[in-house]
Coordinates of C-alpha atoms in Angstrom, one line a residue:
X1 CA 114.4 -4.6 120.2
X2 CA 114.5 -0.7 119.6
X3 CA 118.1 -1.4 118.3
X4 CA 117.1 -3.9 116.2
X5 CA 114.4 -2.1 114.3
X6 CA 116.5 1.2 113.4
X7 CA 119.7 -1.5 112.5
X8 CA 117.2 -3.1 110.1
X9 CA 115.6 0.5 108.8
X10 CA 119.5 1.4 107.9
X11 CA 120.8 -1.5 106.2
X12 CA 117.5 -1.3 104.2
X13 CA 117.9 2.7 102.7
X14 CA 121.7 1.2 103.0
X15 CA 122.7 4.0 104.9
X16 CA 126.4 4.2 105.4
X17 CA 126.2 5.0 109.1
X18 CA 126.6 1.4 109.8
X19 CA 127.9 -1.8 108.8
X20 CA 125.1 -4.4 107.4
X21 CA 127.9 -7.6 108.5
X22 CA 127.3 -8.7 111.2
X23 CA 124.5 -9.4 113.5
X24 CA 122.6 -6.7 115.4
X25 CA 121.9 -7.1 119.1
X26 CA 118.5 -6.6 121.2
X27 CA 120.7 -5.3 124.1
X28 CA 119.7 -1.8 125.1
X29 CA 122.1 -1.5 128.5
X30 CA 123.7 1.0 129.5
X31 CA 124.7 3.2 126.4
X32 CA 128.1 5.2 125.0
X33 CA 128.1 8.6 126.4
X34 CA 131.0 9.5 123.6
X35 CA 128.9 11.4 120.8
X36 CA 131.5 13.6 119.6
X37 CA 133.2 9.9 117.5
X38 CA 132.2 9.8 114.2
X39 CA 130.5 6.2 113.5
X40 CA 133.3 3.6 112.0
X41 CA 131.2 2.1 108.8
X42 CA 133.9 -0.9 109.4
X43 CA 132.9 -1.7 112.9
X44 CA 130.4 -4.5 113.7
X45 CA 126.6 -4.0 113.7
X46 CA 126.9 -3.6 117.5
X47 CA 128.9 -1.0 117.6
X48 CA 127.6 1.0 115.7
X49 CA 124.2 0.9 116.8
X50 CA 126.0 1.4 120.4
X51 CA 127.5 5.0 118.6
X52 CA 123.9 5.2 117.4
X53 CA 122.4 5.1 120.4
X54 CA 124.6 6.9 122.6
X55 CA 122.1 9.7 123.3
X56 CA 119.0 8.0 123.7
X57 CA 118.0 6.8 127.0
X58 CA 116.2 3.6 127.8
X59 CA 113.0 3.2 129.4
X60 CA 109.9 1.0 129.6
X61 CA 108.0 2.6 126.8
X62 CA 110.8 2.1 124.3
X63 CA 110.4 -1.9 125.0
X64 CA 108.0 -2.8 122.0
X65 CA 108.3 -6.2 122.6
X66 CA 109.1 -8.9 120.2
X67 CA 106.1 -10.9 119.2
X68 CA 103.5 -9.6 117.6
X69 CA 100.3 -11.2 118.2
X70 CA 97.8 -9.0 117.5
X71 CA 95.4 -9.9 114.9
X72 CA 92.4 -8.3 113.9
X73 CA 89.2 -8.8 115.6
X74 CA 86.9 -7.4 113.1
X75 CA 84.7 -9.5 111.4
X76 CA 81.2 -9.3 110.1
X77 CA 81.7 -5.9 108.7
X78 CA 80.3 -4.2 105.3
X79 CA 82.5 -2.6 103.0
X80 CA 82.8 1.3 102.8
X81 CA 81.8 2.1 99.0
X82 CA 84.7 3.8 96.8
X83 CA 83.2 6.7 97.0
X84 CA 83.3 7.1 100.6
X85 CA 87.6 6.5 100.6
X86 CA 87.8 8.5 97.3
X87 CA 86.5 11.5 99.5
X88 CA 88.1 10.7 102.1
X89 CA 91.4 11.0 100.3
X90 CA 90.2 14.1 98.9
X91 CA 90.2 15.4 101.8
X92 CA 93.5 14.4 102.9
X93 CA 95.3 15.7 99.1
X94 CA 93.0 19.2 100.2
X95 CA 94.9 19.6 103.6
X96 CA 98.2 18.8 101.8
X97 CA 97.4 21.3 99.0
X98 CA 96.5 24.1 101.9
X99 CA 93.5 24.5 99.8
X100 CA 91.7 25.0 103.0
X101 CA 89.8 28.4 104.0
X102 CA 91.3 29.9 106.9
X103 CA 89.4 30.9 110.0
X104 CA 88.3 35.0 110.2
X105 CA 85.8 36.6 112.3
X106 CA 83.9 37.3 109.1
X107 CA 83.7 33.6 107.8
X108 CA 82.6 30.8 111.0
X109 CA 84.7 27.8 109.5
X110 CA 82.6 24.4 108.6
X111 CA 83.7 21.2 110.1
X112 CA 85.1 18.7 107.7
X113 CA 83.0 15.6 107.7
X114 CA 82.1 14.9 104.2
X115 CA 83.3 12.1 103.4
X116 CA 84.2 10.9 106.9
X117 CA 82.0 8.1 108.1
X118 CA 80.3 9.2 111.1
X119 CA 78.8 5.9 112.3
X120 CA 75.7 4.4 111.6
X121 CA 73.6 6.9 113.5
X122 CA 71.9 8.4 110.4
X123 CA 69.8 10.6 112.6
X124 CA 72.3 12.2 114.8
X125 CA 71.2 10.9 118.0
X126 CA 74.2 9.7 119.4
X127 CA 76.0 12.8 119.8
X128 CA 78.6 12.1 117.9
X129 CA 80.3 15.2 116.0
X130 CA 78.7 17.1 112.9
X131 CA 79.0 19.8 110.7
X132 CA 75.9 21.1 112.5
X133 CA 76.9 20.5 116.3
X134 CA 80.7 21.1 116.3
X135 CA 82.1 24.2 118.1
X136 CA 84.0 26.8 116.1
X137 CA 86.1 29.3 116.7
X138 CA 83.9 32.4 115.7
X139 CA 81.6 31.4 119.1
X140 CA 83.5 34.5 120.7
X141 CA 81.0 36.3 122.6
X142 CA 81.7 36.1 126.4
X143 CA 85.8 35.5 125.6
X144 CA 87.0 38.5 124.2
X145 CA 90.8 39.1 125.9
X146 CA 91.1 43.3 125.8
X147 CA 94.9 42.9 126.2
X148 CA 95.8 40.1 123.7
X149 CA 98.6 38.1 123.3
X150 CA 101.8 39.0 125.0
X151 CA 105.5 37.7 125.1
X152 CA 106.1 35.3 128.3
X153 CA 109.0 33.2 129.2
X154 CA 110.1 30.9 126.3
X155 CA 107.7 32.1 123.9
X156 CA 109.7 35.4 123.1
X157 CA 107.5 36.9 120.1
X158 CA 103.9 36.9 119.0
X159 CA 103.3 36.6 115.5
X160 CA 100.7 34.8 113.4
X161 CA 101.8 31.7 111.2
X162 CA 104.2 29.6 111.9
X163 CA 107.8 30.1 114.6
X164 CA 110.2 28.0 116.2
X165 CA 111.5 28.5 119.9
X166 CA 114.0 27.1 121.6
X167 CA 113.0 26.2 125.3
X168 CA 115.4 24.2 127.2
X169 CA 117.4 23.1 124.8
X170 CA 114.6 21.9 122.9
X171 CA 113.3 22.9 119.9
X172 CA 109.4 24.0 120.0
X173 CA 107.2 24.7 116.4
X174 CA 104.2 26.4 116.5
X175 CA 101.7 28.0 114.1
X176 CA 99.2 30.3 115.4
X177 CA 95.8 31.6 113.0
X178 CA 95.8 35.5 112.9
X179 CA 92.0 35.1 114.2
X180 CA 94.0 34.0 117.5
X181 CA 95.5 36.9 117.7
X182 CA 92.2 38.6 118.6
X183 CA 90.5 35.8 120.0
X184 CA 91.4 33.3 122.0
X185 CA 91.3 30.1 120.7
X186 CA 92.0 26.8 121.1
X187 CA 95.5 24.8 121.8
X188 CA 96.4 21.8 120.7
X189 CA 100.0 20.1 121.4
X190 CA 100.7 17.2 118.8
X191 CA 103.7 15.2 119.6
X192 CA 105.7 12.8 117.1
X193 CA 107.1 9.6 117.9
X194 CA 110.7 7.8 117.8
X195 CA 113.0 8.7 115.1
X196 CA 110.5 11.2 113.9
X197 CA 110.3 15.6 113.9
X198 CA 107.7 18.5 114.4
X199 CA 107.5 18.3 110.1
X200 CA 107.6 15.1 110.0
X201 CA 104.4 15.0 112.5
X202 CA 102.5 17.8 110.7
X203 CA 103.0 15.8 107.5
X204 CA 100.8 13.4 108.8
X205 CA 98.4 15.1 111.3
X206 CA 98.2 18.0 109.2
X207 CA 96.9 19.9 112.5
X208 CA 98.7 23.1 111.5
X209 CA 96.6 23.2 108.8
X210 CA 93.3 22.6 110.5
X211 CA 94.1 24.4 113.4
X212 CA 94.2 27.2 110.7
X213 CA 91.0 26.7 109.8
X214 CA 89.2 26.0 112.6
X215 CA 91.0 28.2 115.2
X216 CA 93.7 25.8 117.6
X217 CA 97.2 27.0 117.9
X218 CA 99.0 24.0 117.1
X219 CA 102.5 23.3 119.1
X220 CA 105.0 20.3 117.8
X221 CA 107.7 19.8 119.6
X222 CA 111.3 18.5 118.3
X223 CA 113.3 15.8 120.0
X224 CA 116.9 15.6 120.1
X225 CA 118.9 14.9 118.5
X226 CA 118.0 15.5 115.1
X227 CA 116.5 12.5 113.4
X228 CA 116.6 9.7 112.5
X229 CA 118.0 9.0 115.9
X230 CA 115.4 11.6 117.4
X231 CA 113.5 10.0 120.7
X232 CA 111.7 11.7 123.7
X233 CA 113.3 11.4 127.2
X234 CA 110.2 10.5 130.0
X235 CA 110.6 12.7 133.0
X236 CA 113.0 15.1 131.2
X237 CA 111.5 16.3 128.0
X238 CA 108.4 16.2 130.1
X239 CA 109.6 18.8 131.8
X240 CA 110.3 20.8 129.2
X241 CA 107.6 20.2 127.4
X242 CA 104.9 21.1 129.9
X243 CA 107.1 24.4 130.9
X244 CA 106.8 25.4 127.2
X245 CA 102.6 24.5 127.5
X246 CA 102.8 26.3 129.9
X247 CA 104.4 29.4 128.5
X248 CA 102.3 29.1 125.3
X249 CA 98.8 28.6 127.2
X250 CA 99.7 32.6 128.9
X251 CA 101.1 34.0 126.1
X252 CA 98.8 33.4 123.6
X253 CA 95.4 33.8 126.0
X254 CA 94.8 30.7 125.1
X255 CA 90.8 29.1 126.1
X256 CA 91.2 27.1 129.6
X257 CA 88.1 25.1 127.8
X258 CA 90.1 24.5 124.7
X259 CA 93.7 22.6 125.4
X260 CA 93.9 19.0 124.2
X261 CA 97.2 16.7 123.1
X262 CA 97.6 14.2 120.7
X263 CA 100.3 11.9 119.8
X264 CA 101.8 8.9 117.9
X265 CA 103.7 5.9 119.0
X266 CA 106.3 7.9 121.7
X267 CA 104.2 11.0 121.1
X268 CA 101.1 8.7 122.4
X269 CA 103.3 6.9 125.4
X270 CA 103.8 11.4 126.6
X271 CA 99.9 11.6 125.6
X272 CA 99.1 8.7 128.5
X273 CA 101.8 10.4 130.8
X274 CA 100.1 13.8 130.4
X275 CA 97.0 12.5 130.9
X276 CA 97.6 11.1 134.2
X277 CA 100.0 13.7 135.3
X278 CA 97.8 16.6 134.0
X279 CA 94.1 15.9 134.0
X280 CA 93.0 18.7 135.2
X281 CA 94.5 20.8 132.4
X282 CA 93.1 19.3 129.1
X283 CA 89.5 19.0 127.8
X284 CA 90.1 16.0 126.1
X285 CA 93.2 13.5 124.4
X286 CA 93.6 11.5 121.5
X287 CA 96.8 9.2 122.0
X288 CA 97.7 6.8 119.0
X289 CA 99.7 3.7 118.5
X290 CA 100.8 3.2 121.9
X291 CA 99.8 1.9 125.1
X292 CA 101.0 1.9 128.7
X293 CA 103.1 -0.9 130.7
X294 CA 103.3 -1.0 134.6
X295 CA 106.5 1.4 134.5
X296 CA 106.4 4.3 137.6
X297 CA 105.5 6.9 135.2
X298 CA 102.6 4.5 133.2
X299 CA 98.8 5.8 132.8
X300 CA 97.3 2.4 133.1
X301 CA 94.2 2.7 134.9
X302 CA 95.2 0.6 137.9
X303 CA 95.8 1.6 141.2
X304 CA 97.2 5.4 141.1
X305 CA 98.0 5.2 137.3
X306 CA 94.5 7.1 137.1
X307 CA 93.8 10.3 135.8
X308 CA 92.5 12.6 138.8
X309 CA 89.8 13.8 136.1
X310 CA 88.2 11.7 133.7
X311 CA 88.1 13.3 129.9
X312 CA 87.4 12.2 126.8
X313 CA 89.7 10.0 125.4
X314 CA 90.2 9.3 121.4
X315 CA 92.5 6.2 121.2
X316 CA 93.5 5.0 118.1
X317 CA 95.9 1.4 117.1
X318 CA 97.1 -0.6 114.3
X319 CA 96.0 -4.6 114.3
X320 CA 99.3 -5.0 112.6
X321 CA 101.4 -2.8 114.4
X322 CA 104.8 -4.3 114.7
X323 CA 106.3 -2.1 117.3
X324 CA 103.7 -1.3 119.8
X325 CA 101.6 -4.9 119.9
X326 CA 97.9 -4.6 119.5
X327 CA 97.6 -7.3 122.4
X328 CA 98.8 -4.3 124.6
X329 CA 96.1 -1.7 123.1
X330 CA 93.3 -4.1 123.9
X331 CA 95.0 -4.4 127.8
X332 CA 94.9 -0.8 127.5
X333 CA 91.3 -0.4 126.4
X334 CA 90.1 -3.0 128.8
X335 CA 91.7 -1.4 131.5
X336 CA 90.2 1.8 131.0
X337 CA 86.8 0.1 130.3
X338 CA 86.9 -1.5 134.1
X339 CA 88.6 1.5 135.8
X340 CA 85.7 4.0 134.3
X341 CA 83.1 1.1 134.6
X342 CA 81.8 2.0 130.8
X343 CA 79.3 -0.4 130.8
X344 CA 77.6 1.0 127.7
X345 CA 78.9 1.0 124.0
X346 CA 78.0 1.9 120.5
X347 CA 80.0 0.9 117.5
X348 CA 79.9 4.4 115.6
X349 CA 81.5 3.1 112.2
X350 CA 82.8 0.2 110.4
X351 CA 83.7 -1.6 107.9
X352 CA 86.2 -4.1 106.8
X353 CA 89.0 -2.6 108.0
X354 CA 88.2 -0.2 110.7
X355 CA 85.7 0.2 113.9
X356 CA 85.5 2.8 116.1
X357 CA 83.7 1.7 119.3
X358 CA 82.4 4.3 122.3
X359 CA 82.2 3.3 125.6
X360 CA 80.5 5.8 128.1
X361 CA 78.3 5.3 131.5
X362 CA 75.6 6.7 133.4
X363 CA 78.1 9.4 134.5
X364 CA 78.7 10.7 131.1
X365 CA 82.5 9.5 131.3
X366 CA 83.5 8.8 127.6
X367 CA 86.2 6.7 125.8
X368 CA 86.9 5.8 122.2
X369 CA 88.7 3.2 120.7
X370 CA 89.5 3.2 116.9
X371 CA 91.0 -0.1 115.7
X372 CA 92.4 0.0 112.3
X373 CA 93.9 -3.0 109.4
X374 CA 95.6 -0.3 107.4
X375 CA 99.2 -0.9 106.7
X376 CA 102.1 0.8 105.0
X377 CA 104.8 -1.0 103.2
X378 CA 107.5 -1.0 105.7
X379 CA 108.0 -4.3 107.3
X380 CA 109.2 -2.2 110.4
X381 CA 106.1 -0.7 111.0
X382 CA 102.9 -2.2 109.2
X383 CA 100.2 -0.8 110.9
X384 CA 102.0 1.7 112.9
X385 CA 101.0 4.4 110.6
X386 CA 98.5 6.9 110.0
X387 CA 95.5 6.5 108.4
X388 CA 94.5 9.3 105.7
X389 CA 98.0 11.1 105.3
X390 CA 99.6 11.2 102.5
X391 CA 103.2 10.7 103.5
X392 CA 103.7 7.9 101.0
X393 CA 107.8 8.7 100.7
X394 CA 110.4 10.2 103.2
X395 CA 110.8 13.6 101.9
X396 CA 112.2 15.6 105.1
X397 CA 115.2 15.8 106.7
X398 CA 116.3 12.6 108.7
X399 CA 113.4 10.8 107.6
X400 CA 113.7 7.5 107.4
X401 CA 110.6 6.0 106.6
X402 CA 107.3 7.1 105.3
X403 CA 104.3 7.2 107.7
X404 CA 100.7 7.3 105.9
X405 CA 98.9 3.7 105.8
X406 CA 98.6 2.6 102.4
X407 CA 95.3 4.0 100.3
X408 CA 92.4 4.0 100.4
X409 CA 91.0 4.7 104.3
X410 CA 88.0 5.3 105.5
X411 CA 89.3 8.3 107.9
X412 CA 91.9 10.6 107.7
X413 CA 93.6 10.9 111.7
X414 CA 94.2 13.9 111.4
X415 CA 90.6 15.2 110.8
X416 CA 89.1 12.8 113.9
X417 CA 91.4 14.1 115.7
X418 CA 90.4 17.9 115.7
X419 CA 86.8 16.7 115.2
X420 CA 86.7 15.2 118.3
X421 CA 88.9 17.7 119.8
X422 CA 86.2 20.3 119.1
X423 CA 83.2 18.4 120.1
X424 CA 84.6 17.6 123.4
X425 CA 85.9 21.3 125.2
X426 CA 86.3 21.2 128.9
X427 CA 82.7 20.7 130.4
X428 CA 81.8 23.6 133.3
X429 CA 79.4 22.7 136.0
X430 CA 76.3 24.6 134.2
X431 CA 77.4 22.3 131.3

């Protein structure tokens, strides 16, 4: 299947790395080792895509499926006004513009939430996140690090703005807010998905931007090899992933209270990994457009596939998504409903084409779903996009396809994502 989808991506831009006779296959055995062969555009679909594929790896989570027969369950919804999606996309063209303050110790940032539908909880009561209630950065009191930041293992030099490292043989971006030189802030490790890079993330979470402003240092990582054929390794690019973390978390005196990770489509299958594998570790996740299997290395809330601690979770999918099946984001959801027993929920906004439901308990344990219609115009995708970003055409290098769900939305990811990030911090016992 995985074969299948980039074949059809590259006969449609009419790349000349393969040859469009022919027909493609949805083998993925055992694949060429030989990358050193450049790509015959007169060979047969096959073996090319064979060539193509001769450095990524197969495993469960790159086995979308074939059907898709997810269709949205929305109905009964009112219509968000123009208005509220003009603002919305105001927002998004602000973040793009870097129009954005940036975070000092002088100048506490405000949360962006105009605009954003926040639910139907007019009065607040439901806890959900504000301008008045989120957490900023400038709440630096009893944190104050006399030493500061300090080189440690991959991360070599401290600077503010943005650097690359390479760690592993991988390369790692980051963008750090002066303000986190001084105090330590936040950390929040966003992770793109198949065929994908660290730019080609930050074009549509924007979370170097907002991490600016609100004080997170932001870490994207870059798989190999360069896209398109860029696609995470399980178990290896784990590894070097969470030794880079790592690194960055001690180098940067980062806030224990303060580490979070999102991701999209492969990016979201590491998020479930993480989450499982590293509970302990982050205050909250926000995976999107993906969802675990039964694979060794799965986070699906049976049997040990449990996190150890249970944090918020922020869990966002397409209706429409062609690769990643909606069927297997409401198995997802389900599962974590029954494993957390959230017998409580609130639908916090909605309209025609989006809800966002919260399940919790008497516990306080706390999940999120955020179903979406939006689509782009790639039959290949559909709703595996983002909602809010404005990547409407592939602009960077590799990039294949754009990202950003067709205009107008009623949320920008990006935005809920660092929202929620900030009104969910690591809880303490006095908490």
């Amino acid at each position: 299947m995985l074969k299948r989808i980039i074949f059809v991506v590259l006969c449609t831009i009419g790349t000349p790395m393969v040859s469009c006779t022919g027909d493609s296959t949805d083998d993925e055995g055992a694949a060429n080792t030989d990358t050193t062969q450049e790509p015959d555009t007169n060979t047969s679909a096959d073996a090319a895509l064979d060539t193509l594929f001769s450095d990524i790896s197969d495993t469960p989570e790159l086995d979308f499926g074939e059907d898709n027969n997810g269709t949205s369950d929305i109905e009964d919804m009112s219509s968000a006004t123009d208005s509220d999606t003009s603002s919305v996309i105001d927002i998004a063209q602000d973040i793009a513009s870097n129009e954005l303050d940036t975070v000092s110790t002088a100048d506490t940032p405000k949360p962006i939430t105009d605009g954003i539908d926040q639910g139907n909880d007019t009065e607040n009561t439901d806890d959900m996140a504000t301008a008045t209630d989120l957490l900023t950065p400038s709440d630096t009191s009893d944190t104050a690090t006399p030493s500061g930041p300090s080189p440690i293992g991959c991360v070599t030099s401290i600077a503010a703005g943005h650097q690359s490292f390479w760690c592993q043989d991988r390369l790692f971006d980051i963008h750090v807010p002066a303000f986190c030189l001084e105090n330590p802030c936040g950390l929040i490790l966003d992770v793109h998905g198949l065929t994908m890079s660290a730019a080609m993330q930050e074009k549509n979470t924007q979370l170097r931007k907002l991490g600016e402003q609100y004080g997170y240092v932001v870490i994207q990582p870059n798989a190999q090899p360069d896209p398109p054929l860029a696609s995470w390794i399980p178990g290896e690019d784990d590894v070097r992933i969470e030794t880079f973390l790592s690194d960055a978390i001690a180098a940067y005196a980062i806030n224990p209270a303060k580490i979070h990770m999102t991701g999209f489509s492969q990016g979201g299958f590491m998020t479930w990994r993480f989450l499982c594998k590293h509970a302990d570790l982050f205050a909250s996740v926000a995976p999107a457009a993906a969802c675990t299997g039964g694979g060794a290395d799965a986070c699906g809330f049976v049997g040990n596939q449990t996190p150890a601690v249970r944090i918020p979770i922020l869990y966002m999918h397409g209706t429409d998504d062609v690769l990643v099946p909606f069927d297997c984001a409401k198995n997802q959801r389900d599962a974590i409903i029954n494993a957390w027993k959230l017998d409580q929920s609130a639908t916090l906004s909605q309209d025609e084409n989006h809800i966002r439901t919260r399940y919790t308990n008497v516990s306080g344990d706390l999940f999120e779903f955020l179903q979406h219609d939006y689509t782009n115009d790639s039959p290949v995708l559909k709703s595996h996009c983002f909602p809010g970003s404005t990547d409407s055409s592939p602009t960077e290098a590799g990039q294949l396809l754009s990202y950003g769900c067709n205009p107008p939305n009623a949320f920008v990811w990006g935005v809920e994502v660092i929202t929620f990030f900030m009104a969910h911090p690591k809880q303490t016992a006095a908490q």
